[in-house]
mmCIF file of C-alpha atoms in Angstrom:
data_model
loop_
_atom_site.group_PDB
_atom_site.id
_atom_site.type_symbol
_atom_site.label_atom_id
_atom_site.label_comp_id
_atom_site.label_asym_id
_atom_site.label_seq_id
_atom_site.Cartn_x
_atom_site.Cartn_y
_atom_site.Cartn_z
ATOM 1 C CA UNK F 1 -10.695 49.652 -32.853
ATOM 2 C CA UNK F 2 -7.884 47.788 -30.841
ATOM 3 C CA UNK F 3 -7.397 43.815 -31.908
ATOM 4 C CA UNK F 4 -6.509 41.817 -28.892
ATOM 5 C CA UNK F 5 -4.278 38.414 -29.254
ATOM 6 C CA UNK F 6 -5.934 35.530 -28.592
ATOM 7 C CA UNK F 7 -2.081 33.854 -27.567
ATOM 8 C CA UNK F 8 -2.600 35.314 -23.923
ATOM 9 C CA UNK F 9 -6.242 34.269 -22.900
ATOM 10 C CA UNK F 10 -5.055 30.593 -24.342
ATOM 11 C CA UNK F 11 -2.026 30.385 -22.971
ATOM 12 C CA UNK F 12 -3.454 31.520 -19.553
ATOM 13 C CA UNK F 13 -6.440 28.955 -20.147
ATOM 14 C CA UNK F 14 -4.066 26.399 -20.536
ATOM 15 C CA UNK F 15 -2.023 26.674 -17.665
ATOM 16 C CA UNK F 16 -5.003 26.782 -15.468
ATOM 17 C CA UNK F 17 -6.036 23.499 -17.120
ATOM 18 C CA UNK F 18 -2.573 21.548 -16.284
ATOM 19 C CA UNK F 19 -2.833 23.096 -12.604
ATOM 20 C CA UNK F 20 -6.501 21.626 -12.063
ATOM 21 C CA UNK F 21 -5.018 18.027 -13.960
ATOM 22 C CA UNK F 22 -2.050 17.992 -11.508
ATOM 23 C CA UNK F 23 -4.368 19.441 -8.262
ATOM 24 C CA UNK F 24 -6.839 16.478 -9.664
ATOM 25 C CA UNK F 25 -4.434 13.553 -9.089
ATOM 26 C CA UNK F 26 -4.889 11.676 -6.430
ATOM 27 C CA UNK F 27 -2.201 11.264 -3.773
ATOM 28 C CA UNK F 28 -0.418 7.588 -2.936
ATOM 29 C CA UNK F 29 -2.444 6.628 0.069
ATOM 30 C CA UNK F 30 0.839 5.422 2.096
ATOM 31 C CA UNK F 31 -0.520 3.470 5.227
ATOM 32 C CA UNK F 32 1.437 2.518 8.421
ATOM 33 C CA UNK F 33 0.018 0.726 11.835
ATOM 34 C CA UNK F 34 2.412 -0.326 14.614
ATOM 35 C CA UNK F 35 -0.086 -2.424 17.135
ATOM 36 C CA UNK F 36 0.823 -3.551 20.415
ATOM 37 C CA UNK F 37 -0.350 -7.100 21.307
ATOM 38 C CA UNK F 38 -0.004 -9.845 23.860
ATOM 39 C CA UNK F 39 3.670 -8.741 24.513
ATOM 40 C CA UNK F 40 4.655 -8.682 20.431
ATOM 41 C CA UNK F 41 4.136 -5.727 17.772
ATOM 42 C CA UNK F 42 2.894 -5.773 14.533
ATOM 43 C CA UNK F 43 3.854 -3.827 12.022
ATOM 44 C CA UNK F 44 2.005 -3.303 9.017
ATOM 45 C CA UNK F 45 3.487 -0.453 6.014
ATOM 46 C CA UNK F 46 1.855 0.025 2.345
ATOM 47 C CA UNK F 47 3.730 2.161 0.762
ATOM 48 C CA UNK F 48 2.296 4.188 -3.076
ATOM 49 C CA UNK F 49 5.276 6.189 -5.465
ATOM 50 C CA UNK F 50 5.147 7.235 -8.583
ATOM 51 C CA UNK F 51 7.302 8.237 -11.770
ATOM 52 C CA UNK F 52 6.676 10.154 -14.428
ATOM 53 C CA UNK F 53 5.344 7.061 -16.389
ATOM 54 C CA UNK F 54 4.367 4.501 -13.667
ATOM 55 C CA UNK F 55 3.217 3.617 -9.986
ATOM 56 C CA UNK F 56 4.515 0.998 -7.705
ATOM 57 C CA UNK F 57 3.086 -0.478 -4.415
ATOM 58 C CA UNK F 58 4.901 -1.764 -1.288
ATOM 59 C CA UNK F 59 3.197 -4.068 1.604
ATOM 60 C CA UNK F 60 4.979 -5.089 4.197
ATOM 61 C CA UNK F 61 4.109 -7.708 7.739
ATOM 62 C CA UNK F 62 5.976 -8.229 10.304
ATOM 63 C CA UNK F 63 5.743 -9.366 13.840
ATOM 64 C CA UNK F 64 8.832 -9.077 16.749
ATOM 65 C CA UNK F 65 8.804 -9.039 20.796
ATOM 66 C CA UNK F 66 7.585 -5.873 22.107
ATOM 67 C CA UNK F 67 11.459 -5.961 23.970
ATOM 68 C CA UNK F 68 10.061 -4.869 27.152
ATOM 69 C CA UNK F 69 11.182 -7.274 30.193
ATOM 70 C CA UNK F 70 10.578 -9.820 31.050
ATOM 71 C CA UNK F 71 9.456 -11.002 27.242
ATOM 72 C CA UNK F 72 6.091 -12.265 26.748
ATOM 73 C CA UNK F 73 5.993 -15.705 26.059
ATOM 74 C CA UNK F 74 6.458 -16.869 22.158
ATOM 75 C CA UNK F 75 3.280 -16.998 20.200
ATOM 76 C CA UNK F 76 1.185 -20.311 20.178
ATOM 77 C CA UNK F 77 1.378 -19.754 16.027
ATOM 78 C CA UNK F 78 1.510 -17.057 13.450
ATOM 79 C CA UNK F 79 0.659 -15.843 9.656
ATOM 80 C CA UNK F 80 2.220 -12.426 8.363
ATOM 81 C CA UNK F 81 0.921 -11.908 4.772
ATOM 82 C CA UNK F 82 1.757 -9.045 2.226
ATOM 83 C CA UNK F 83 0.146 -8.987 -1.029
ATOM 84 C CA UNK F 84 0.509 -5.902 -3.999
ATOM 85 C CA UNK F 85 -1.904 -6.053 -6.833
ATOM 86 C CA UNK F 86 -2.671 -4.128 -9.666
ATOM 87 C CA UNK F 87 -5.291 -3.922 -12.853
ATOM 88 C CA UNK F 88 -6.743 -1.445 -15.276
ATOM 89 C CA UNK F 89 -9.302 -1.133 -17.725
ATOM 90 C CA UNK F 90 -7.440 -3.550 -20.225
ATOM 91 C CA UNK F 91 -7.079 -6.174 -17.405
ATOM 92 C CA UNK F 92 -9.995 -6.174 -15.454
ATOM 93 C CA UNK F 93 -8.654 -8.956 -13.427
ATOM 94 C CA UNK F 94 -6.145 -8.279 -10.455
ATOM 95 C CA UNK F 95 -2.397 -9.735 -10.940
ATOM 96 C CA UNK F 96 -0.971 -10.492 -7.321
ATOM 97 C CA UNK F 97 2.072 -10.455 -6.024
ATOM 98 C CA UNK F 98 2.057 -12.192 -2.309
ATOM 99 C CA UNK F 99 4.328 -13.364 0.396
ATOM 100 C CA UNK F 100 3.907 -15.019 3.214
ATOM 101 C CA UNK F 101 5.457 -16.626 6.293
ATOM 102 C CA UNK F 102 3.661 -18.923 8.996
ATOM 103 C CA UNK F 103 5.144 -20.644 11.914
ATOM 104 C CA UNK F 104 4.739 -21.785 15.954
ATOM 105 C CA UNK F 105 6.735 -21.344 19.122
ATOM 106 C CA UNK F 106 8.439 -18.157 17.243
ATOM 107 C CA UNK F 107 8.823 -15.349 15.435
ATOM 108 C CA UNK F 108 9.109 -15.012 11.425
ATOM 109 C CA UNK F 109 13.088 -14.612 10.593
ATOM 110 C CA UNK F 110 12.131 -11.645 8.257
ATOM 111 C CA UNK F 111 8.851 -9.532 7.506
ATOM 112 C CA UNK F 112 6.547 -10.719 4.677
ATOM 113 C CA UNK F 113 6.825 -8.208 1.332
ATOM 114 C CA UNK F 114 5.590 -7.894 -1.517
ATOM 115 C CA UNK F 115 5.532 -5.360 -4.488
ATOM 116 C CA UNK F 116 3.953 -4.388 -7.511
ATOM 117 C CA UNK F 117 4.502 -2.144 -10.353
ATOM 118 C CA UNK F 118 2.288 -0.706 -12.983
ATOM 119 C CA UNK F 119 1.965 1.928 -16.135
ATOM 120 C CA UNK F 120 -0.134 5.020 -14.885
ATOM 121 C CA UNK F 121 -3.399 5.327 -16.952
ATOM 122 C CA UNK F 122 -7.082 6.402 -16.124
ATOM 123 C CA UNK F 123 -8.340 2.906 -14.856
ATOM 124 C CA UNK F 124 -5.204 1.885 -12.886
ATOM 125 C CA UNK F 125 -5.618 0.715 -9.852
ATOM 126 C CA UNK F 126 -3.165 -0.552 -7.142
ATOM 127 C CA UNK F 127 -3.702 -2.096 -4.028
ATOM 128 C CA UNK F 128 -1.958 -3.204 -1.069
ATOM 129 C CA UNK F 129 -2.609 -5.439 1.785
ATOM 130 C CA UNK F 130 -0.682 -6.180 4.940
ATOM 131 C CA UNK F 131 -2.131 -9.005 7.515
ATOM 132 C CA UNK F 132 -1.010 -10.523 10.706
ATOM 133 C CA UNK F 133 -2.460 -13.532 12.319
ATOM 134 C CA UNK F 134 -1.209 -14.484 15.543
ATOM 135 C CA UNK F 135 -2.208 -16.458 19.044
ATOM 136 C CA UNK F 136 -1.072 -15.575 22.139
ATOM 137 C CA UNK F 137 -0.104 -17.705 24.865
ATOM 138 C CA UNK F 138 -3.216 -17.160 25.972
ATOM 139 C CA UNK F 139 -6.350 -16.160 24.659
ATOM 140 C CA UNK F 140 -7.734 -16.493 20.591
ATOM 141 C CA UNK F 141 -5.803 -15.316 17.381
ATOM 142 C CA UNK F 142 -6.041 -11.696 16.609
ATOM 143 C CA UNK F 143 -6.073 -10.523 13.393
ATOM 144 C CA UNK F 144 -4.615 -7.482 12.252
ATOM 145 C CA UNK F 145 -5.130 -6.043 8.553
ATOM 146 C CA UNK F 146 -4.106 -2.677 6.678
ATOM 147 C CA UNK F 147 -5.168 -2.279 2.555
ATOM 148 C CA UNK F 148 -5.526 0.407 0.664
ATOM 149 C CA UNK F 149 -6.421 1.308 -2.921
ATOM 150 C CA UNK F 150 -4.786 3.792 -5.361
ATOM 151 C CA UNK F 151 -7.785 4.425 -7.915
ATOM 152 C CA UNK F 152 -5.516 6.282 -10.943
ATOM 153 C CA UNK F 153 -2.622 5.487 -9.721
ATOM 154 C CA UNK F 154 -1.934 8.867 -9.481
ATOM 155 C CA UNK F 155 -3.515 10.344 -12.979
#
């Protein structure tokens, strides 16, 4: 009778195992949305990453001319908003970072950010948000919003 090693099957049972861990983790859900509006753009970015040990989020607003001629006339009034939070299972409760810029009769001098960085664990989450508010010359604000959630945070 022929004894078989045991080191094989559990070595090869093992690599399988860290290939289905690695194929399980999610991927950053980077976001990006350039809208056309009224004559201006709005750009909204959230942006996931990761290292070996933790996971940051990026959100970024902005709103500029479209630069077509002859410009549109400058918005009545504006918001652009970014916020990045994270929590996990120790701290149920989100922790925000935000930034925001509001003003009338122009555009914002530089795009609302905000960032956020966190240990990777099971219950890790991150989130990102990325508004614009703005009224036209004419015509109602319009509201523009990209968010997304990283459940894992990449685990």
């Amino acid at each position: 009778m022929r004894k078989q090693s045991l080191i094989p099957a559990c070595t090869t049972g093992l690599f399988a195992l860290v290939l289905c861990s690695a194929a399980a983790a999610t991927p950053p859900p980077n976001a990006s949305s350039i809208i056309p509006i009224c004559g201006y753009v709005i750009d909204l970015n959230l942006s996931f990453g990761q290292t070996g040990t933790t996971a940051q989020v990026s959100a970024d607003a902005d709103l500029q001319p479209d630069g077509f001629s002859p410009p549109a006339p400058l918005p009545v009034n504006y918001t652009v908003y970014a916020s990045a939070s994270w929590r996990d299972s120790i701290h149920p409760n989100w922790d925000v970072n935000e930034d925001s810029r509001s003003g009338s009769a122009s555009f914002p001098a530089t795009s609302a950010h905000a960032g956020q960085l966190a240990f990777k664990d099971a219950g890790c989450q991150l989130k990102g948000v990325a508004t614009v508010v703005v009224t036209c010359a004419s015509g109602p604000p319009q509201t523009r919003t990209l968010e997304r959630t990283w459940n894992g945070c990449g685990i």
